[in-house]
JSON list of C-alpha atoms in Angstrom, two decimals:
[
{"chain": "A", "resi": 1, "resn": "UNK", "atom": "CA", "xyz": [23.87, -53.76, 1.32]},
{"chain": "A", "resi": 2, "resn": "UNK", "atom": "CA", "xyz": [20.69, -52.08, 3.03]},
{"chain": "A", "resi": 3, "resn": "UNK", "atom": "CA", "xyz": [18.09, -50.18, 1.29]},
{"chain": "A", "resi": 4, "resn": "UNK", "atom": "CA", "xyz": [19.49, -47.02, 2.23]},
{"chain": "A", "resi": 5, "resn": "UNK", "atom": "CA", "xyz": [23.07, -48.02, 0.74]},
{"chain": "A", "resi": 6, "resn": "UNK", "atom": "CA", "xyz": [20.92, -48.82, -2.26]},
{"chain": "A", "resi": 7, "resn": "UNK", "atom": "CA", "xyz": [19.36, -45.44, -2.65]},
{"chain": "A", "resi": 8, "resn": "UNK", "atom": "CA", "xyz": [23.14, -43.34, -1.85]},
{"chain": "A", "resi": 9, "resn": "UNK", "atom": "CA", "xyz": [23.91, -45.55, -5.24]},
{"chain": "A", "resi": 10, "resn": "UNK", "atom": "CA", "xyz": [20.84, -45.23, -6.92]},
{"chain": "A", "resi": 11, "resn": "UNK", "atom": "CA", "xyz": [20.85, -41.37, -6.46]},
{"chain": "A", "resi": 12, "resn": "UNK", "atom": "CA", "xyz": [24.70, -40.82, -7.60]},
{"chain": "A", "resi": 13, "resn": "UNK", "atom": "CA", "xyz": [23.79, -43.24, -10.62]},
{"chain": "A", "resi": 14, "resn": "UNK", "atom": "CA", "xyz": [21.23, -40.63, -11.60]},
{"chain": "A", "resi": 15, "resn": "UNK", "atom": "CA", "xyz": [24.33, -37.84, -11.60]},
{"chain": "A", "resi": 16, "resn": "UNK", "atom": "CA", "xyz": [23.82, -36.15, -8.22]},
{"chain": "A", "resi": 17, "resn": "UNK", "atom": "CA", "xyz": [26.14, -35.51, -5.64]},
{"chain": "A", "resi": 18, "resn": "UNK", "atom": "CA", "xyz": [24.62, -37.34, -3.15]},
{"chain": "A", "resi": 19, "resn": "UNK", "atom": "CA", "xyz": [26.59, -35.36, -0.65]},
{"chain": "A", "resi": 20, "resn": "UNK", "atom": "CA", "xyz": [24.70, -32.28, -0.94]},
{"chain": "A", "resi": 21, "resn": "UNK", "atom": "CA", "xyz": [23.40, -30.91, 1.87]},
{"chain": "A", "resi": 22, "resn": "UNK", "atom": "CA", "xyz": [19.42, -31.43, 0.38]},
{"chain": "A", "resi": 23, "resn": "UNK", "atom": "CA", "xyz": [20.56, -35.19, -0.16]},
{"chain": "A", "resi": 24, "resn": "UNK", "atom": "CA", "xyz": [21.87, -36.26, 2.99]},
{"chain": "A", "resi": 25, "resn": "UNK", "atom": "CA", "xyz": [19.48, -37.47, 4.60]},
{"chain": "A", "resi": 26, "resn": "UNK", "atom": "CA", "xyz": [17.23, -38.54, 0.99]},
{"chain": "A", "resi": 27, "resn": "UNK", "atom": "CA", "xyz": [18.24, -42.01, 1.25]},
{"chain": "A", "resi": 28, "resn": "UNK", "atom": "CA", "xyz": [16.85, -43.39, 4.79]},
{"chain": "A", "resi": 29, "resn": "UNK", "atom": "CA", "xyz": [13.92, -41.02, 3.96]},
{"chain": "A", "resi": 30, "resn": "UNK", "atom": "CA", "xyz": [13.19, -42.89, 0.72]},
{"chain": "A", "resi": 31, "resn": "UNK", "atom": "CA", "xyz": [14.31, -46.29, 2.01]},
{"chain": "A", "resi": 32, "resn": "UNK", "atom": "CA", "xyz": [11.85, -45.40, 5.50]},
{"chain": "A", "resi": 33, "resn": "UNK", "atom": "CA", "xyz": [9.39, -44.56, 2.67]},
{"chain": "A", "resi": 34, "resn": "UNK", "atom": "CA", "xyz": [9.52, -47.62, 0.28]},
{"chain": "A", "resi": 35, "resn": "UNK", "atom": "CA", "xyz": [8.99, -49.76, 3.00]},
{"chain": "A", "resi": 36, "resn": "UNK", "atom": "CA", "xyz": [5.74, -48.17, 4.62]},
{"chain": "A", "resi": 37, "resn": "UNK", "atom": "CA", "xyz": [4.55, -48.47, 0.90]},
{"chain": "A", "resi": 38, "resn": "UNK", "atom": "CA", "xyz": [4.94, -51.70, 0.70]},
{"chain": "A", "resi": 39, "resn": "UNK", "atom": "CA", "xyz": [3.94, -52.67, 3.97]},
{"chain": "A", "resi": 40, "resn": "UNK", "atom": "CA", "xyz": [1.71, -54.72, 2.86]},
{"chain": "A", "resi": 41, "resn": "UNK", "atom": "CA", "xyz": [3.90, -57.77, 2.39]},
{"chain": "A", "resi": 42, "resn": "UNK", "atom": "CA", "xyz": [4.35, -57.95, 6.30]},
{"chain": "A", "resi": 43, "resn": "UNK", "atom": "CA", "xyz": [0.82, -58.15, 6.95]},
{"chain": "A", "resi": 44, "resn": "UNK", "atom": "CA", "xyz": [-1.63, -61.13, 6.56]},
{"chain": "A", "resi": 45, "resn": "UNK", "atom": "CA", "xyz": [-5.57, -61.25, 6.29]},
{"chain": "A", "resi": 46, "resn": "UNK", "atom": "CA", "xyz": [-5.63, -62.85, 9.54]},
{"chain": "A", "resi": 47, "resn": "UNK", "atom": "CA", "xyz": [-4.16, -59.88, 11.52]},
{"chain": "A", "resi": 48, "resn": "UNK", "atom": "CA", "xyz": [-5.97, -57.00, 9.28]},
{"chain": "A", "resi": 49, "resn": "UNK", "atom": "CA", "xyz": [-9.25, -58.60, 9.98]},
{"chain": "A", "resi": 50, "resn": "UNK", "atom": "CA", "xyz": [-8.47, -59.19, 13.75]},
{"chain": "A", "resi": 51, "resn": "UNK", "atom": "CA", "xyz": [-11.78, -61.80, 13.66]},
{"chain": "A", "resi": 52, "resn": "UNK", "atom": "CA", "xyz": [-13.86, -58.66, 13.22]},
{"chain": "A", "resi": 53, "resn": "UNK", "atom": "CA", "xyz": [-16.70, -61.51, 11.77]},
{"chain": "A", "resi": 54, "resn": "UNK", "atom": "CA", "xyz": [-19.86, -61.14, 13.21]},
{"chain": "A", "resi": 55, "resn": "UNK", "atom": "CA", "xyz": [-23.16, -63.30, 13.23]},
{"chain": "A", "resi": 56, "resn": "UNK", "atom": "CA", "xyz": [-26.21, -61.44, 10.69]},
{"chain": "A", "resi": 57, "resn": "UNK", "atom": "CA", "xyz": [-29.26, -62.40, 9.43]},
{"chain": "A", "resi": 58, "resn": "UNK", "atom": "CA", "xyz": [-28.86, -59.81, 6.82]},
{"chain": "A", "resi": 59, "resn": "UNK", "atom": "CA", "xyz": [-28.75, -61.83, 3.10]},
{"chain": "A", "resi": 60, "resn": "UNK", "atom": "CA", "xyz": [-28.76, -57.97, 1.61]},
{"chain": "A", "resi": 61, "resn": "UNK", "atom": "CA", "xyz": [-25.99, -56.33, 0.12]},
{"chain": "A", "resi": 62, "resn": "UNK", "atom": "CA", "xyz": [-23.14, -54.71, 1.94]},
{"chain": "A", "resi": 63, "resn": "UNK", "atom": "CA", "xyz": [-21.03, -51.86, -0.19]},
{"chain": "A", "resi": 64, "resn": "UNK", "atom": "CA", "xyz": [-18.34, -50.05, 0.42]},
{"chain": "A", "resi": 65, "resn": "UNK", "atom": "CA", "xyz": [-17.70, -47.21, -2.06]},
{"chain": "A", "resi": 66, "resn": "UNK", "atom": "CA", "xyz": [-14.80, -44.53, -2.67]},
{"chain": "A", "resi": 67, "resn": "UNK", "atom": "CA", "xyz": [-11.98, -46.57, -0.66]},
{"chain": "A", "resi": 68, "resn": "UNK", "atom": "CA", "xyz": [-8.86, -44.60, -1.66]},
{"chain": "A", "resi": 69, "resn": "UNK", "atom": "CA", "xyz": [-5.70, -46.40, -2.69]},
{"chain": "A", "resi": 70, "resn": "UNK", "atom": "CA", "xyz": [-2.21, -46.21, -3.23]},
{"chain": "A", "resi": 71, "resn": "UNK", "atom": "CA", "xyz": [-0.07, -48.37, -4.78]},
{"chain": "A", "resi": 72, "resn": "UNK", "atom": "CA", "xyz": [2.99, -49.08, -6.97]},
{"chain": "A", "resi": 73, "resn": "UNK", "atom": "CA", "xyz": [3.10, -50.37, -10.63]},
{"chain": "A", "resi": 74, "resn": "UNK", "atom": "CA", "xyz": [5.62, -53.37, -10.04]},
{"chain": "A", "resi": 75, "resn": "UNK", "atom": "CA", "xyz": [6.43, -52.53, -14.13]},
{"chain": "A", "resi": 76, "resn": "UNK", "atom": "CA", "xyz": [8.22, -48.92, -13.05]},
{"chain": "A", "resi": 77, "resn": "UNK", "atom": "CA", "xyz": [7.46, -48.47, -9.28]},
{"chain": "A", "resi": 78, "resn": "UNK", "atom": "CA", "xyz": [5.70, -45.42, -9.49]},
{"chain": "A", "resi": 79, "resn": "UNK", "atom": "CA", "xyz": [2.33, -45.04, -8.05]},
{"chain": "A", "resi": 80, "resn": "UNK", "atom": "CA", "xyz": [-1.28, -45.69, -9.19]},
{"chain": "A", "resi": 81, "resn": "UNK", "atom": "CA", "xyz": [-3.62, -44.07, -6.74]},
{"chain": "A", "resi": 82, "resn": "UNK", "atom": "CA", "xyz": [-7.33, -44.54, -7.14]},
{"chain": "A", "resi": 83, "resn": "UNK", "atom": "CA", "xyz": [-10.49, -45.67, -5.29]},
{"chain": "A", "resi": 84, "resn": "UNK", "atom": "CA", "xyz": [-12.13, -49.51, -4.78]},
{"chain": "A", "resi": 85, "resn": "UNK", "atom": "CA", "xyz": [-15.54, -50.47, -4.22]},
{"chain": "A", "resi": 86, "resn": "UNK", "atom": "CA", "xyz": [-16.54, -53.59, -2.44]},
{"chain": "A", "resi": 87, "resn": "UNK", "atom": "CA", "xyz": [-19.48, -55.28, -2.12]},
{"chain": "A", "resi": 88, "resn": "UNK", "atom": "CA", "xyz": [-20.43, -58.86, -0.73]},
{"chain": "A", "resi": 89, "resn": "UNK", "atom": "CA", "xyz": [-23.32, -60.89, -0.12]},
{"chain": "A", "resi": 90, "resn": "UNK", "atom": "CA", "xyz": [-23.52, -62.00, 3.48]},
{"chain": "A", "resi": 91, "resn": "UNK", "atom": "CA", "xyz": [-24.22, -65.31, 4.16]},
{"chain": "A", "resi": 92, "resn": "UNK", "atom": "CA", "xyz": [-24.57, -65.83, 7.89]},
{"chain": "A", "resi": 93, "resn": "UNK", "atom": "CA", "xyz": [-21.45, -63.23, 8.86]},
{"chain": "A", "resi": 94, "resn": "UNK", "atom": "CA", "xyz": [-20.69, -59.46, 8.12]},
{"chain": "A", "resi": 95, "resn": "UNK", "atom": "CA", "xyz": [-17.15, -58.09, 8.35]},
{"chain": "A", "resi": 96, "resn": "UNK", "atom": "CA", "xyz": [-16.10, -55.29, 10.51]},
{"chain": "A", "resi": 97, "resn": "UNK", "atom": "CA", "xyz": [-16.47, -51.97, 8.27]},
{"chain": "A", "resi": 98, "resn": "UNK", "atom": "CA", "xyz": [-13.26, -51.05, 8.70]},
{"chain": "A", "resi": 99, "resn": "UNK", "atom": "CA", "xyz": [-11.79, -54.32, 7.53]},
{"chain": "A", "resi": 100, "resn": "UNK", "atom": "CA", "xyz": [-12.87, -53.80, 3.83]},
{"chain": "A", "resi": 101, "resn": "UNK", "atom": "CA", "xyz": [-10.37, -50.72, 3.72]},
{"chain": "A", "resi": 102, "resn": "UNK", "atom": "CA", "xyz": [-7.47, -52.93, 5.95]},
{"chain": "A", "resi": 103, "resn": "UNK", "atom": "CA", "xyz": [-7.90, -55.66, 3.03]},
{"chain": "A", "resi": 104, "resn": "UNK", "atom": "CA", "xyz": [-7.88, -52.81, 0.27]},
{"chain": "A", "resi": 105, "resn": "UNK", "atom": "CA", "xyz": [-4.47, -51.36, 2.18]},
{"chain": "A", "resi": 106, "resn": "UNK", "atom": "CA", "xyz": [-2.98, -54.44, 2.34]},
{"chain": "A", "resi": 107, "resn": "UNK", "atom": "CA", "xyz": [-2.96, -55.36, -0.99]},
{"chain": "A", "resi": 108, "resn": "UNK", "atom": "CA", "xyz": [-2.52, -52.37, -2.18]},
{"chain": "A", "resi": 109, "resn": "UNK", "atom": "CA", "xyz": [1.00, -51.96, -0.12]},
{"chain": "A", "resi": 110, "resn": "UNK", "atom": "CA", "xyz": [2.77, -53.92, -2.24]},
{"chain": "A", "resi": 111, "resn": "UNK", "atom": "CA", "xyz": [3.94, -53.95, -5.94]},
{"chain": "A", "resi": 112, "resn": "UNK", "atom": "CA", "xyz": [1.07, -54.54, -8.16]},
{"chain": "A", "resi": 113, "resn": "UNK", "atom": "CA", "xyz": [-0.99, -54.13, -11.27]},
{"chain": "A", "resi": 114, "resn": "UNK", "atom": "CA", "xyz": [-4.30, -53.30, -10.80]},
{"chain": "A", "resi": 115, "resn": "UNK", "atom": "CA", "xyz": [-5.56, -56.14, -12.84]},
{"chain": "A", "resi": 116, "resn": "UNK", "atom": "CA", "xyz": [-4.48, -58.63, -9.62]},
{"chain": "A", "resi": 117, "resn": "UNK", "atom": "CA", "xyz": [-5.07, -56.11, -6.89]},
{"chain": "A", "resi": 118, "resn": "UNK", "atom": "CA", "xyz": [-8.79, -56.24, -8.19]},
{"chain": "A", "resi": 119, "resn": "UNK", "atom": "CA", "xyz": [-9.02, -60.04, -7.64]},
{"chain": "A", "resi": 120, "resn": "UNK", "atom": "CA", "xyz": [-6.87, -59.97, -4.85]},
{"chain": "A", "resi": 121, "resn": "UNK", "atom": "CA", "xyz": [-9.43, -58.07, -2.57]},
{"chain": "A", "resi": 122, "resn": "UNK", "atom": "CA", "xyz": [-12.42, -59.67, -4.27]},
{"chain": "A", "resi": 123, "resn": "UNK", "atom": "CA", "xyz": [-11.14, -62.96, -3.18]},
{"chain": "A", "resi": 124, "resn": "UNK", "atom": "CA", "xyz": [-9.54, -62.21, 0.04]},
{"chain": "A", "resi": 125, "resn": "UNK", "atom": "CA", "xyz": [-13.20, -60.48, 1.27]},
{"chain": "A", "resi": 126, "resn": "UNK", "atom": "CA", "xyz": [-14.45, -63.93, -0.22]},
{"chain": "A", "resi": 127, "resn": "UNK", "atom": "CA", "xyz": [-12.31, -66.20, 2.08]},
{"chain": "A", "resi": 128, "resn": "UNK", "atom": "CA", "xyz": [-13.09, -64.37, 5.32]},
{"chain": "A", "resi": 129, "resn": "UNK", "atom": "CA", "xyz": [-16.35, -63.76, 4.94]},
{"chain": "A", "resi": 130, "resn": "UNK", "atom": "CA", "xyz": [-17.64, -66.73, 3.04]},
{"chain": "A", "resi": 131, "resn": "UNK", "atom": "CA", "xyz": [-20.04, -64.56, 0.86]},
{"chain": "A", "resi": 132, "resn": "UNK", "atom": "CA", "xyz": [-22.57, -65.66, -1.26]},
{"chain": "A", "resi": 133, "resn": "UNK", "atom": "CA", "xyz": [-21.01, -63.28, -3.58]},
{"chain": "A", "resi": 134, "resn": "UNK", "atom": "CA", "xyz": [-18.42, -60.97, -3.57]},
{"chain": "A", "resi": 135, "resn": "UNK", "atom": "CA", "xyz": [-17.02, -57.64, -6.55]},
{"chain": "A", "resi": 136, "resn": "UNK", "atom": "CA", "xyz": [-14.91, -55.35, -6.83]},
{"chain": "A", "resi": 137, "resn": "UNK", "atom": "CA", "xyz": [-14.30, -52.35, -9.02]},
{"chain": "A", "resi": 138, "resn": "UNK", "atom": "CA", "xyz": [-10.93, -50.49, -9.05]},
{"chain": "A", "resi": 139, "resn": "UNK", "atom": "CA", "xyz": [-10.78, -46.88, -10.90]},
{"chain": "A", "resi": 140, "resn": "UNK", "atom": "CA", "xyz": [-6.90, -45.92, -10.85]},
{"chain": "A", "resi": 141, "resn": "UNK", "atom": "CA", "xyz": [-4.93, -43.26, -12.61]},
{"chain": "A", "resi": 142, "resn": "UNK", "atom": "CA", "xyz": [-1.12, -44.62, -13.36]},
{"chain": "A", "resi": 143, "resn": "UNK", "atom": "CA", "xyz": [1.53, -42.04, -12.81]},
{"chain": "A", "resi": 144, "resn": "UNK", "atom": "CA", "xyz": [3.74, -44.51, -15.29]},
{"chain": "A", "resi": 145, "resn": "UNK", "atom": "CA", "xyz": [1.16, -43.60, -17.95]},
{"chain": "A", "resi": 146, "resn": "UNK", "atom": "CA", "xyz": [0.79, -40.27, -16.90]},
{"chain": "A", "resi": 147, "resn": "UNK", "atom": "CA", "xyz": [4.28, -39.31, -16.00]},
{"chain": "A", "resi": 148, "resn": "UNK", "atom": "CA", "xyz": [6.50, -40.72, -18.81]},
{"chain": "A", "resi": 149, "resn": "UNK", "atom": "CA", "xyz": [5.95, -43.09, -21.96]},
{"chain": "A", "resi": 150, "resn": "UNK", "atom": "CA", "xyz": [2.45, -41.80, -23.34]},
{"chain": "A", "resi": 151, "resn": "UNK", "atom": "CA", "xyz": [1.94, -38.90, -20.82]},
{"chain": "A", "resi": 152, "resn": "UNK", "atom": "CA", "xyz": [-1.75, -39.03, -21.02]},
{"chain": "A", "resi": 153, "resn": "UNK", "atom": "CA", "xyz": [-2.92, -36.85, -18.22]},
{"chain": "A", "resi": 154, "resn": "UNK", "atom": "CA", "xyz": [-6.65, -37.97, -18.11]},
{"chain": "A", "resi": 155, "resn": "UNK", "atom": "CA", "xyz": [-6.69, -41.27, -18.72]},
{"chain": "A", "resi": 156, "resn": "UNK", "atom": "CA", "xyz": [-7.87, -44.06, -15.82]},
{"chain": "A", "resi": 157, "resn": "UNK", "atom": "CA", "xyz": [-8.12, -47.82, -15.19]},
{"chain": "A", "resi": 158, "resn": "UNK", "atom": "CA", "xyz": [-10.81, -49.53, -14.45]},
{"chain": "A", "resi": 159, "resn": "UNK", "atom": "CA", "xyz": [-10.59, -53.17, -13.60]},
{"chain": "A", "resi": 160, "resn": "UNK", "atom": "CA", "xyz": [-13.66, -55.36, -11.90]},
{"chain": "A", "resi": 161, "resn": "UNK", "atom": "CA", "xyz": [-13.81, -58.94, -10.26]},
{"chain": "A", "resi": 162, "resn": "UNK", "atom": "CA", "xyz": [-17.18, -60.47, -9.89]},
{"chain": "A", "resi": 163, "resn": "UNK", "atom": "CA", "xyz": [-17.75, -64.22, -7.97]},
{"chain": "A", "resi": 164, "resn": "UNK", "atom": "CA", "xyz": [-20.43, -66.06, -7.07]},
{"chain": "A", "resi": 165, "resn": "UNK", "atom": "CA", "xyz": [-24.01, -64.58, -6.86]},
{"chain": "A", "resi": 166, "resn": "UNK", "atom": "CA", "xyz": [-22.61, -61.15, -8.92]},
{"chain": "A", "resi": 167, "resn": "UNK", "atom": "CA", "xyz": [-20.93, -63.18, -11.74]},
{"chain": "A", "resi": 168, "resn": "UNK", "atom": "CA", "xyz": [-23.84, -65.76, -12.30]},
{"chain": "A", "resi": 169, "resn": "UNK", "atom": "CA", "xyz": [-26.78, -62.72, -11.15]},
{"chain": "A", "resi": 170, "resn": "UNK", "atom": "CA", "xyz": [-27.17, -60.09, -13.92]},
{"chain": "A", "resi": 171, "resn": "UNK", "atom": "CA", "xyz": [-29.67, -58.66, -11.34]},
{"chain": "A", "resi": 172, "resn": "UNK", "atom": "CA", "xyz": [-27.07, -58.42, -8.64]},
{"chain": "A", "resi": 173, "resn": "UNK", "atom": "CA", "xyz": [-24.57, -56.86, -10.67]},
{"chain": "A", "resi": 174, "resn": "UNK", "atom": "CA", "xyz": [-26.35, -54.39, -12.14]},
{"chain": "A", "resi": 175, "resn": "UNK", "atom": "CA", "xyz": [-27.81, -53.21, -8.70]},
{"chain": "A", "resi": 176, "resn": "UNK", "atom": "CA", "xyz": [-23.89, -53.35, -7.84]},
{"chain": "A", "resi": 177, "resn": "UNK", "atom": "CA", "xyz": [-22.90, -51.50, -10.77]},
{"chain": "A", "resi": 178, "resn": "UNK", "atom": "CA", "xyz": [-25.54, -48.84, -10.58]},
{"chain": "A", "resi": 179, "resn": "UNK", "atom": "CA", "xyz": [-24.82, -48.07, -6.69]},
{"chain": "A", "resi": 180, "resn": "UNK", "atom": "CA", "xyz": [-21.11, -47.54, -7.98]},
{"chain": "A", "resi": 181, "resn": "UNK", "atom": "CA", "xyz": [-22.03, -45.12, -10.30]}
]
């Protein structure tokens, strides 16, 4: 059965007449759509990096702030959307700019909690570049928090990874922590 078949059943499970003119076409839409979302599970950090590594001397640290997300709750499949910072401590190598956000993306793509997505990137920017330290803060708001069960409209997430020089540096991660801010 395809994704689409899934979907016709899915939709006349919920009641509707999934021959409806306005439904017709709803279920290769939302299959089309589910699997852009979660996209990420065709990718690898190999191809999203594309050896976008370059030689520094630069020991300083590199941040990237306000990288919007989107992702789904693997507990209800409904979507968290939110923004990540990065940061890492180059030691020898920088990363393309644009490859912080590819990592973010690609993790992000698939069915997550935040909690993993956090350490997912942190360590993922850690194996490429080889960092001397890498973190990562995540602030989310949950639609499955905000949408049903509690319905708490303001409410947010915020989950943080630290390694190497930021865990062990309270220096470090304060400067981090205060650039995020």
């Amino acid at each position: 059965m395809s994704l689409e078949q899934h979907y016709t059943a899915i939709l006349g499970q919920l009641g509707e007449d999934v021959t409806r003119e306005g439904l017709l076409d709803t279920p290769k839409r939302a299959a089309k759509a589910m699997q852009y979302l979660c996209k990420g599970y065709q990718q690898t950090l190999e191809e999203v990096t594309n050896g976008a590594l370059f030689s520094s001397d630069n020991s300083e640290m590199v941040l990237v702030k306000n990288i919007e997300l989107y992702s789904l709750c693997e507990h209800h499949i409904l979507p968290f959307i939110g923004k990540a910072h990065v940061a890492y401590l180059p030691n020898g190598k920088v990363l393309g700019l644009s490859k912080v956000a590819r990592i973010v993306d690609m993790y992000a793509r698939r069915l997550q909690i935040q909690e993993n997505l956090t350490r997912e990137i942190a360590e993922a920017v850690q194996q490429v570049t080889d960092a001397a330290g890498v973190a990562v803060v995540i602030e989310a708001q949950h639609m499955c928090m905000m949408m049903r069960g509690v319905e708490k409209q303001n409410s947010s997430m915020v989950t943080s990874v630290m390694l190497g020089q930021f865990r062990e540096n309270a220096a470090t991660r304060s400067e981090f922590l205060g650039l995020v801010k």
